[in-house]
């Protein structure tokens, strides 16, 4: 149990209780998309009229979106700060994920990431925030951001590929909030609070559900009664003072954080964990068959994490439902509710032209950066498999010299008159190209699934770039 010296300590403990994902490595791409989507004031979405798909593709027609829509999103007011913090705690499951063994092996390729809502690619040489071990040391080295890309053995044929949009106007409603809430055991009438739809309580005393007015209708749910790390309060406690310093009559939450709960029953596993998630997806209006479910080792024996990766045409979209289950049932959910509507096929550039885009400042490149761990002097993979934490941001403007580089023993030499300025450029041969959908959030907040290429070199590094042909891109600011 936790002792509280001040009411603020008690509030912080209740907020931490909503974030069992604190042990996970944050997914910075998803966090950036989620934050950018929520702080836009105005968003509009439109689509092309319905057309028929070419032969050979599943589905006969394209669903049209015939009217422009506008949405307004804003941060929750001060009165809902606690609720907002709890939402971030719940969203932690979507922002952090540990690889683990599921009952079924993944069949879809990993989602292609465009890196951010402003086009998904950083300009060549621009800093790119990434995740790194806390003890990673960025030793002086040639900047790998100076690269020259060329295609080797890739096709120069253009083509078409389907695109989709998320339609939040069909999901961001009181009825959808109530229906999903009923599936999660919540009763009552949804309320609009700070632009979001909310159902339940947000003071830590009970379960709540929140739908956010973003491009995918982000869903957040948390139930402290089903959290094995929320223990019944051992003592009544005192009322917290209000803004004037006067104690209020509001009763404290009946739960408080506990690291160990010896009375907690083991969580479900296998089909016992996957089945409730399928039921939840059905209640959300989805076909569970369009998701790839996997049970992951979250590192907490008291809960089970199930990740449901959304699939479109058999490809992962980059969005997923993250569900935490305890022995008592569904404890925490983070996902999306907006349906996917087809926009038809759009022209795409060839793989060879996509490689050229990596050197085009209008498209830039988004790729892998390898770092050196100071303590162990070796490169880490994206998951930080040496067991170190992976939450220290670094930039791609300066990277390590590689696994064989020795730490510096002194300062670098001074420049000499007449010497050329070192500007090392790495020649990168792109030998592989994979075309698939990638999540892209437009400047107005609309969430699209656009064709993108994942381009790979023989050493395993990859870069992603939008594949849509220039005639189908609106390049105006």
XYZ file of C-alpha atoms in Angstrom:
477
model
C 0.000 0.000 0.000
C 1.025 3.604 -0.432
C 1.203 6.317 2.169
C 0.078 9.784 1.063
C 1.684 12.881 2.519
C -0.448 15.283 0.485
C -3.657 15.101 -1.555
C -1.506 15.620 -4.654
C 0.381 12.409 -3.864
C -2.897 10.552 -3.679
C -4.024 11.938 -7.036
C -0.730 11.017 -8.682
C -0.967 7.473 -7.361
C -4.442 7.139 -8.824
C -3.198 8.393 -12.183
C -0.239 6.026 -12.148
C -2.638 3.210 -11.414
C -4.192 3.736 -14.805
C -0.869 3.183 -16.553
C 0.306 -0.404 -16.192
C 2.019 0.229 -19.524
C 4.781 2.115 -17.766
C 7.020 -0.905 -18.247
C 6.720 -0.788 -22.028
C 8.810 0.940 -24.686
C 6.822 3.828 -26.186
C 5.900 3.713 -29.844
C 6.824 7.284 -30.782
C 5.221 7.159 -34.223
C 1.806 6.260 -32.823
C 2.163 8.813 -30.034
C 3.026 11.572 -32.510
C 0.058 10.750 -34.724
C -2.317 10.607 -31.743
C -1.149 13.899 -30.236
C -1.098 15.807 -33.527
C -4.571 14.552 -34.382
C -6.015 15.759 -31.077
C -4.648 19.287 -31.095
C -5.960 20.370 -34.460
C -8.836 22.806 -34.268
C -10.523 22.129 -37.565
C -10.494 19.045 -39.751
C -12.233 18.292 -42.990
C -12.448 15.090 -44.959
C -13.535 14.363 -48.505
C -13.326 11.583 -51.027
C -13.601 10.832 -54.686
C -16.848 9.480 -56.120
C -17.408 5.755 -56.275
C -15.596 3.805 -58.932
C -15.259 0.150 -59.722
C -12.186 -1.771 -58.688
C -10.128 -3.330 -61.434
C -10.468 -7.031 -61.977
C -8.442 -9.209 -59.704
C -8.998 -7.213 -56.506
C -11.367 -8.211 -53.756
C -14.484 -6.102 -53.476
C -16.671 -4.870 -56.301
C -17.222 -1.189 -55.602
C -15.800 1.708 -53.685
C -17.760 3.284 -50.868
C -18.228 7.003 -51.659
C -18.002 9.804 -49.143
C -20.090 12.522 -50.728
C -19.986 15.399 -48.317
C -17.308 17.478 -46.677
C -17.252 17.160 -42.937
C -15.759 19.372 -40.297
C -14.760 18.472 -36.786
C -13.343 20.414 -33.895
C -11.077 18.840 -31.335
C -9.639 20.413 -28.227
C -7.884 19.420 -25.090
C -10.016 18.648 -22.094
C -10.596 21.623 -19.798
C -8.855 21.948 -16.465
C -11.776 20.271 -14.747
C -11.027 17.105 -16.719
C -7.256 16.986 -16.191
C -7.529 13.800 -14.166
C -9.614 12.201 -16.884
C -7.097 13.217 -19.526
C -4.248 11.769 -17.512
C -6.143 8.541 -17.104
C -6.694 8.410 -20.852
C -2.957 8.727 -21.392
C -2.467 5.894 -18.931
C -4.951 3.760 -20.791
C -3.369 4.675 -24.094
C -0.078 3.417 -22.771
C -1.024 0.004 -24.009
C -1.250 1.396 -27.514
C 2.039 3.238 -27.124
C 4.086 0.408 -25.687
C 4.263 -3.202 -26.775
C 6.500 -6.073 -25.845
C 6.989 -8.874 -28.273
C 5.800 -12.188 -26.963
C 4.595 -15.573 -28.004
C 0.974 -15.708 -29.081
C -1.208 -18.699 -29.809
C -1.116 -17.932 -33.525
C 1.911 -16.774 -35.484
C 1.536 -13.477 -37.372
C 0.641 -13.943 -41.024
C 0.589 -10.319 -42.203
C 3.732 -8.303 -42.846
C 4.518 -5.482 -40.415
C 2.752 -2.209 -41.113
C 4.575 0.358 -43.232
C 5.168 3.535 -41.249
C 5.439 6.934 -42.870
C 6.755 8.324 -39.614
C 4.464 11.281 -38.986
C 1.431 13.280 -39.994
C 3.263 15.876 -42.035
C 4.106 13.567 -44.868
C 5.638 10.679 -43.071
C 9.200 11.472 -43.988
C 11.875 13.733 -42.702
C 13.941 15.831 -45.039
C 17.408 14.460 -45.750
C 19.721 15.570 -42.969
C 16.907 16.700 -40.680
C 16.874 15.391 -37.104
C 14.573 12.465 -36.597
C 13.473 11.663 -33.047
C 13.848 7.995 -32.289
C 13.922 5.720 -29.278
C 17.276 4.812 -27.767
C 18.622 3.126 -24.646
C 19.024 5.483 -21.720
C 22.770 4.767 -21.622
C 23.345 5.098 -25.372
C 26.311 7.312 -26.210
C 26.406 9.230 -29.465
C 30.133 9.338 -30.207
C 31.577 11.704 -32.861
C 31.075 10.071 -36.221
C 30.246 10.777 -39.847
C 26.565 11.598 -40.142
C 24.681 8.808 -41.840
C 21.949 11.310 -42.687
C 24.002 12.131 -45.825
C 23.033 9.299 -48.125
C 22.788 8.716 -51.832
C 20.268 6.057 -52.818
C 20.176 4.042 -56.022
C 17.966 1.158 -57.088
C 19.439 -2.234 -57.897
C 17.286 -4.764 -59.725
C 13.995 -2.973 -59.051
C 11.109 -2.577 -61.489
C 10.447 0.699 -63.294
C 6.779 -0.116 -63.983
C 4.095 2.150 -62.554
C 0.650 0.961 -61.531
C -2.277 1.550 -59.205
C -2.995 0.621 -55.611
C -6.055 1.062 -53.364
C -6.433 3.811 -50.782
C -8.827 4.123 -47.856
C -10.034 6.687 -45.362
C -11.286 6.399 -41.813
C -14.754 7.915 -41.401
C -15.127 9.254 -37.839
C -18.511 10.813 -38.602
C -19.984 7.306 -38.493
C -18.423 6.423 -35.138
C -18.105 9.573 -33.055
C -21.680 9.536 -31.769
C -23.534 9.111 -28.493
C -25.155 5.916 -29.760
C -21.816 4.291 -30.583
C -20.447 5.366 -27.207
C -23.426 3.844 -25.409
C -23.275 0.613 -27.416
C -19.584 0.066 -26.762
C -20.044 1.053 -23.136
C -22.784 -1.541 -22.717
C -20.431 -4.226 -24.029
C -17.933 -3.137 -21.378
C -20.504 -3.158 -18.579
C -21.181 0.583 -18.406
C -24.627 2.101 -18.037
C -25.988 5.616 -18.324
C -26.092 8.352 -20.943
C -22.886 9.472 -22.691
C -21.901 13.087 -22.101
C -19.899 15.530 -24.238
C -16.982 16.735 -22.118
C -14.230 18.871 -23.612
C -15.173 17.726 -27.108
C -15.047 14.009 -26.277
C -17.830 11.543 -25.615
C -17.559 10.115 -22.102
C -19.416 7.433 -20.220
C -18.817 6.468 -16.614
C -16.731 8.318 -14.029
C -13.277 9.829 -14.401
C -12.357 10.413 -10.754
C -10.815 6.990 -10.247
C -13.791 5.588 -8.368
C -15.119 3.496 -11.231
C -14.925 2.553 -14.892
C -14.986 5.083 -17.708
C -15.071 5.099 -21.510
C -13.927 7.962 -23.721
C -14.208 8.526 -27.482
C -11.934 11.245 -28.873
C -12.839 13.473 -31.858
C -9.832 12.561 -33.973
C -9.506 10.984 -37.396
C -9.914 7.404 -36.171
C -12.200 7.967 -33.138
C -9.705 6.833 -30.533
C -11.239 4.684 -27.795
C -9.989 4.628 -24.201
C -11.451 2.466 -21.434
C -10.283 1.706 -17.909
C -11.910 -0.147 -15.012
C -10.051 0.092 -11.685
C -12.247 -2.629 -10.183
C -10.678 -5.131 -12.606
C -7.119 -3.908 -12.134
C -5.167 -6.301 -9.887
C -2.910 -3.394 -8.940
C -5.846 -1.402 -7.590
C -6.485 -2.560 -4.038
C -9.368 -1.522 -1.795
C -8.405 1.511 0.244
C -7.227 0.466 3.686
C -8.428 3.617 5.403
C -11.085 6.218 4.744
C -8.652 9.059 4.013
C -9.509 12.751 4.032
C -11.211 15.004 1.573
C -8.884 16.867 -0.764
C -8.956 20.686 -0.592
C -10.381 22.619 -3.511
C -8.771 25.579 -5.258
C -9.533 27.834 -2.261
C -7.854 25.456 0.182
C -11.138 24.365 1.743
C -11.743 20.642 2.083
C -14.482 19.376 -0.186
C -17.125 16.788 0.542
C -16.063 14.626 -2.391
C -15.245 11.133 -1.193
C -11.829 9.757 -2.158
C -11.637 6.944 -4.658
C -12.168 3.515 -3.070
C -8.935 2.203 -4.629
C -5.254 2.825 -4.191
C -2.201 1.523 -6.006
C -0.553 -1.650 -4.779
C 2.485 -3.259 -6.376
C 1.662 -6.753 -5.186
C -1.781 -8.223 -4.763
C -1.469 -11.731 -3.324
C -5.206 -12.244 -3.669
C -5.209 -11.674 -7.449
C -6.269 -14.712 -9.466
C -4.264 -15.628 -12.591
C -5.378 -13.886 -15.804
C -6.814 -15.715 -18.826
C -4.547 -17.041 -21.561
C -4.944 -18.557 -24.993
C -8.477 -18.740 -26.337
C -9.843 -17.586 -22.970
C -8.059 -14.272 -23.588
C -8.676 -13.999 -27.335
C -12.411 -14.740 -27.230
C -13.396 -11.656 -25.149
C -11.424 -9.468 -27.546
C -13.308 -10.858 -30.540
C -16.569 -10.135 -28.712
C -15.396 -6.586 -28.041
C -14.442 -6.020 -31.685
C -17.884 -7.214 -32.755
C -19.516 -4.774 -30.330
C -17.356 -2.025 -31.851
C -18.829 -2.763 -35.276
C -15.849 -4.645 -36.706
C -15.531 -8.102 -38.175
C -12.990 -9.919 -35.961
C -11.788 -11.740 -39.079
C -10.300 -8.434 -40.283
C -7.935 -8.396 -37.311
C -4.874 -10.451 -36.474
C -4.959 -11.288 -32.765
C -1.916 -12.142 -30.686
C -1.346 -12.631 -26.985
C 1.771 -10.826 -25.812
C 3.964 -11.213 -22.774
C 3.477 -7.904 -21.016
C 5.820 -8.768 -18.168
C 3.104 -8.701 -15.506
C 1.845 -12.104 -14.287
C -1.400 -10.522 -13.098
C -2.620 -9.396 -16.534
C -2.671 -10.580 -20.138
C -2.248 -8.288 -23.117
C -3.982 -9.070 -26.395
C -3.166 -7.007 -29.477
C -5.601 -7.024 -32.394
C -3.822 -5.701 -35.488
C -6.214 -4.248 -38.050
C -5.905 -5.707 -41.559
C -6.942 -4.199 -44.879
C -6.549 -6.407 -47.943
C -4.531 -8.733 -45.742
C -2.046 -5.985 -44.790
C -1.609 -4.400 -41.374
C -2.736 -0.791 -41.246
C -0.536 0.269 -38.350
C -3.542 0.631 -36.044
C -4.580 -1.937 -33.470
C -6.710 -2.591 -30.428
C -4.729 -3.117 -27.230
C -6.717 -4.965 -24.592
C -5.580 -5.818 -21.073
C -7.415 -8.580 -19.265
C -7.252 -9.690 -15.662
C -9.038 -12.574 -13.988
C -11.975 -10.189 -13.447
C -12.362 -9.365 -17.152
C -11.459 -6.510 -19.502
C -9.466 -3.997 -17.488
C -8.109 -1.613 -20.095
C -8.739 -0.886 -23.788
C -7.115 1.414 -26.295
C -8.209 1.276 -29.913
C -10.126 3.028 -32.657
C -13.777 2.984 -33.679
C -13.937 4.691 -37.086
C -14.859 2.420 -40.012
C -12.665 2.173 -43.081
C -14.141 3.426 -46.365
C -12.538 2.697 -49.732
C -11.368 5.601 -51.879
C -10.625 3.552 -54.974
C -7.354 2.864 -56.704
C -4.801 5.644 -57.088
C -1.786 5.757 -59.425
C 1.548 4.858 -57.848
C 5.121 5.386 -58.931
C 7.442 2.512 -59.743
C 9.823 1.055 -57.144
C 12.718 2.678 -59.003
C 11.018 6.074 -58.872
C 10.294 5.514 -55.181
C 14.032 5.176 -54.571
C 14.543 8.517 -56.333
C 12.058 10.054 -53.903
C 14.394 9.245 -51.028
C 16.656 11.995 -52.347
C 13.833 14.408 -53.160
C 13.449 17.026 -50.389
C 9.695 17.081 -51.033
C 9.446 13.511 -49.826
C 12.597 12.896 -47.820
C 13.277 9.564 -46.224
C 12.327 7.839 -43.028
C 14.670 5.076 -42.036
C 16.492 3.149 -39.401
C 19.288 4.584 -37.274
C 21.609 2.293 -35.369
C 23.091 3.353 -32.058
C 25.916 2.314 -29.782
C 25.341 1.304 -26.170
C 28.078 2.889 -24.080
C 28.127 0.166 -21.461
C 28.351 -2.786 -23.832
C 29.770 -1.173 -27.008
C 27.435 -2.877 -29.463
C 24.539 -1.952 -31.704
C 21.025 -2.481 -30.431
C 18.057 -3.644 -32.415
C 14.735 -1.818 -32.413
C 13.433 -3.763 -29.415
C 16.432 -3.119 -27.148
C 17.028 -6.831 -26.665
C 19.923 -6.326 -24.295
C 17.399 -5.499 -21.603
C 18.137 -1.786 -21.364
C 15.351 0.744 -21.368
C 14.497 2.357 -24.684
C 13.045 5.707 -23.811
C 15.812 8.268 -24.329
C 15.227 10.381 -27.452
C 18.118 10.908 -29.833
C 18.371 12.385 -33.300
C 19.704 11.094 -36.566
C 21.984 14.093 -37.040
C 24.788 12.210 -35.300
C 25.034 8.465 -35.063
C 27.519 5.889 -33.833
C 30.433 4.607 -35.846
C 29.165 1.065 -35.470
C 29.693 -1.909 -33.193
C 33.495 -1.943 -33.612
C 34.092 1.716 -32.788
C 36.057 2.517 -29.635
C 35.018 5.298 -27.248
C 36.983 8.521 -27.792
C 40.069 8.973 -25.628
C 40.381 12.703 -26.167
C 39.005 15.700 -28.049
C 38.921 15.699 -31.861
C 41.629 17.555 -33.802
C 41.174 21.105 -34.983
C 40.611 21.862 -38.634
C 43.545 22.839 -40.832
C 43.722 25.664 -43.392
C 43.044 24.556 -46.939
C 41.589 21.202 -45.947
C 38.284 20.186 -47.552
C 35.249 20.121 -45.299
C 34.405 16.528 -44.389
C 30.962 15.712 -45.746
C 30.800 11.918 -45.945
C 28.084 10.497 -48.142
C 27.049 6.866 -47.905
C 26.060 5.125 -51.123
C 23.045 2.941 -50.346
C 21.846 0.281 -52.760
C 18.110 -0.374 -52.464
C 17.454 -3.969 -53.469
C 13.947 -4.608 -52.158
C 10.587 -2.838 -52.360
C 7.282 -3.718 -50.705
C 4.082 -1.854 -51.615
C 1.335 -1.642 -49.017
C -0.980 0.675 -47.075
C 0.439 3.166 -44.595
C -1.393 5.343 -42.111
C -1.136 9.019 -42.984
C -2.803 11.875 -41.111
C -3.343 14.941 -43.288
C -2.742 18.481 -42.010
C -6.514 18.794 -41.517
C -6.655 15.684 -39.331
C -8.137 13.214 -41.808
C -6.724 9.713 -41.336
C -5.923 7.957 -44.604
C -4.419 4.647 -45.614
C -2.282 5.519 -48.622
C -0.035 3.349 -50.796
C 3.564 3.462 -49.599
C 6.793 1.651 -50.353
C 9.028 0.048 -47.784
C 12.456 0.100 -49.415
C 15.194 -2.142 -48.067
C 18.950 -2.525 -48.389
C 20.820 -5.810 -48.185
C 22.001 -5.023 -44.647
C 18.406 -4.980 -43.386
C 17.902 -1.232 -43.083
C 14.605 0.076 -44.426
C 13.168 3.412 -45.523
C 9.554 4.285 -46.238
C 8.155 6.746 -48.755
C 4.692 7.552 -50.050
C 3.977 5.753 -53.333
C 1.136 7.946 -54.657
C 2.003 9.453 -58.037
C 2.604 13.182 -58.080
C -0.470 13.930 -60.189
C -2.609 12.581 -57.345
C -0.844 14.588 -54.630
C -1.919 18.060 -53.565
C 1.447 19.746 -53.017
C 0.011 23.175 -52.203
C 0.543 24.487 -48.701
